[in-house]
Short mmCIF file of C-alpha atoms in Angstrom, two decimals:
data_model
loop_
_atom_site.label_atom_id
_atom_site.label_comp_id
_atom_site.label_asym_id
_atom_site.label_seq_id
_atom_site.Cartn_x
_atom_site.Cartn_y
_atom_site.Cartn_z
CA MET U 1 -53.65 57.66 19.05
CA SER U 2 -51.20 55.35 18.44
CA ARG U 3 -48.28 55.62 16.70
CA ARG U 4 -47.12 53.22 13.91
CA LYS U 5 -43.53 52.23 14.36
CA SER U 6 -40.64 53.55 11.70
CA MET U 7 -39.94 51.48 9.67
CA ASN U 8 -36.27 53.25 8.49
CA ARG U 9 -33.07 51.02 9.56
CA GLY U 10 -29.86 51.67 8.66
CA GLY U 11 -30.71 53.94 5.73
CA LYS U 12 -33.34 51.41 4.08
CA LYS U 13 -36.78 51.38 4.38
CA LEU U 14 -38.03 48.01 5.60
CA LYS U 15 -41.31 46.31 4.16
CA SER U 16 -42.85 44.82 6.85
CA GLY U 17 -42.81 44.51 10.95
CA LEU U 18 -41.23 41.63 10.58
CA GLU U 19 -38.13 42.57 8.79
CA VAL U 20 -37.92 45.34 11.20
CA TYR U 21 -38.44 42.98 14.55
CA CYS U 22 -35.30 40.71 12.60
CA TYR U 23 -33.56 43.80 11.61
CA ASP U 24 -33.25 45.10 15.34
CA ALA U 25 -32.87 41.50 17.05
CA LEU U 26 -29.46 41.41 14.70
CA LYS U 27 -28.72 44.62 15.41
CA SER U 28 -29.43 43.39 19.23
CA ALA U 29 -27.03 40.34 18.89
CA LYS U 30 -24.27 42.39 17.67
CA LEU U 31 -24.31 39.99 14.36
CA ASP U 32 -22.28 41.77 10.79
CA PHE U 33 -25.68 41.44 8.34
CA GLU U 34 -26.63 43.93 5.09
CA TYR U 35 -30.22 44.04 4.89
CA GLU U 36 -31.13 43.01 0.72
CA PRO U 37 -27.33 43.83 -0.44
CA GLU U 38 -27.09 42.24 -3.46
CA SER U 39 -29.66 40.25 -6.20
CA PHE U 40 -29.09 37.15 -7.15
CA VAL U 41 -29.19 35.86 -10.66
CA LEU U 42 -30.73 32.46 -10.61
CA VAL U 43 -31.71 32.42 -14.48
CA GLU U 44 -30.17 34.40 -16.73
CA ASN U 45 -32.34 35.84 -19.25
CA PHE U 46 -32.43 34.81 -22.80
CA ARG U 47 -34.43 35.65 -25.88
CA TYR U 48 -36.63 32.49 -27.36
CA PRO U 49 -36.60 31.74 -30.77
CA SER U 50 -39.91 31.04 -32.29
CA THR U 51 -43.32 32.14 -32.14
CA TYR U 52 -44.31 32.91 -29.04
CA HIS U 53 -48.12 35.16 -28.01
CA LYS U 54 -48.52 35.88 -24.54
CA SER U 55 -52.20 36.59 -23.00
CA THR U 56 -52.89 39.64 -20.51
CA ASN U 57 -55.48 40.45 -17.90
CA LYS U 58 -56.11 44.28 -19.59
CA ARG U 59 -55.98 43.35 -23.49
CA PRO U 60 -58.45 40.93 -25.07
CA ASP U 61 -55.74 39.55 -27.23
CA MET U 62 -52.99 38.33 -26.88
CA LEU U 63 -49.02 40.06 -27.25
CA ASN U 64 -46.84 38.64 -29.89
CA LYS U 65 -43.70 38.47 -27.90
CA THR U 66 -41.85 36.45 -30.51
CA GLY U 67 -37.71 37.43 -30.34
CA MET U 68 -38.33 39.42 -27.78
CA VAL U 69 -36.13 39.20 -24.33
CA VAL U 70 -37.48 37.19 -21.57
CA LEU U 71 -36.02 38.96 -18.14
CA PRO U 72 -33.76 37.31 -15.82
CA ILE U 73 -35.21 35.76 -12.58
CA THR U 74 -33.57 37.66 -9.40
CA TYR U 75 -34.19 36.37 -6.01
CA THR U 76 -32.77 39.44 -3.46
CA PRO U 77 -32.81 38.14 0.31
CA ASP U 78 -33.12 39.98 2.94
CA PHE U 79 -30.48 39.98 5.50
CA VAL U 80 -27.42 38.11 4.46
CA SER U 81 -24.13 38.43 6.01
CA HIS U 82 -20.88 37.02 4.00
CA LYS U 83 -18.61 37.04 7.20
CA HIS U 84 -21.26 34.92 9.30
CA LYS U 85 -22.15 32.29 6.53
CA PHE U 86 -26.01 33.32 6.87
CA VAL U 87 -29.09 34.52 5.32
CA ILE U 88 -33.27 34.70 6.25
CA GLU U 89 -35.55 35.79 4.12
CA THR U 90 -38.58 36.83 6.33
CA LYS U 91 -41.60 35.34 5.03
CA GLY U 92 -45.04 36.56 7.13
CA TYR U 93 -48.56 35.99 4.97
CA ALA U 94 -47.42 34.70 1.40
CA ARG U 95 -50.15 34.64 -0.92
CA GLN U 96 -50.78 31.14 -3.14
CA GLN U 97 -50.26 32.18 -5.94
CA HIS U 98 -46.82 33.68 -4.39
CA THR U 99 -43.60 33.01 -6.34
CA PHE U 100 -41.30 32.86 -3.11
CA PRO U 101 -41.32 28.48 -3.12
CA LEU U 102 -39.77 28.14 -6.80
CA ARG U 103 -37.69 31.22 -6.91
CA TRP U 104 -35.61 29.59 -3.16
CA LYS U 105 -35.69 25.71 -4.56
CA LEU U 106 -33.49 27.94 -7.65
CA PHE U 107 -31.57 29.96 -4.65
CA LEU U 108 -30.94 26.65 -3.13
CA LYS U 109 -30.00 25.49 -6.26
CA TYR U 110 -27.32 28.32 -7.14
CA LEU U 111 -25.74 28.48 -3.97
CA VAL U 112 -24.68 24.89 -4.38
CA ASP U 113 -23.16 25.63 -7.98
CA ASN U 114 -21.28 28.19 -6.40
CA GLY U 115 -20.07 27.01 -3.36
CA MET U 116 -21.77 28.80 -1.33
CA ASP U 117 -23.89 26.30 -0.05
CA GLU U 118 -21.99 26.39 3.58
CA TYR U 119 -24.26 29.33 4.27
CA MET U 120 -26.58 28.62 7.04
CA LEU U 121 -30.35 29.76 5.49
CA PHE U 122 -33.44 30.44 7.38
CA VAL U 123 -37.22 31.41 6.96
CA PRO U 124 -38.31 31.96 10.13
CA LYS U 125 -42.36 33.71 9.58
CA ASN U 126 -42.44 35.38 13.42
CA SER U 127 -41.07 37.06 15.71
CA LYS U 128 -40.59 33.78 18.01
CA GLN U 129 -38.75 32.13 14.95
CA VAL U 130 -37.00 35.11 14.43
CA ASP U 131 -35.65 34.44 17.83
CA HIS U 132 -34.89 30.77 17.41
CA THR U 133 -32.83 31.97 14.39
CA ILE U 134 -30.41 34.49 16.02
CA GLN U 135 -29.91 31.61 18.47
CA THR U 136 -28.76 29.24 16.15
CA ILE U 137 -26.57 31.31 14.39
CA LYS U 138 -25.06 32.61 17.93
CA ASN U 139 -24.86 28.83 18.76
CA GLU U 140 -23.52 27.58 15.21
CA LEU U 141 -20.63 30.67 15.48
CA SER U 142 -19.48 29.87 18.74
CA LYS U 143 -18.98 26.28 18.36
CA ALA U 144 -17.21 27.38 15.30
CA LYS U 145 -14.53 29.28 17.36
#
């Protein structure tokens, strides 16, 4: 019987095998980083002032959402290093109706609007791309010295 590799690293439970691979590779490369250290508010919450009714999958009628708070749109990157100025978002399989592409674009805008556009950004989808990501980070850091 095969045993599944532990998904726990640094006191946190990682969500995928690709995240585990990336975490271990970043540690091996001796790069300073944190796993899901913070969430960024991309769009603040607000109230829609007029009539607002919303359908749901579980009810035949619509819910009256008039005057209710619309929740913020947030984004939590997988790996962040403020010291080395990089963000890595590992993305293996992404469902077709996934919200990631829109959140990612809003995150890019957030970085530009908040003076953080010097950060290196990576979205690797497999272990080979993770290896390339780490090599690129190391190359950029050695150029900066």
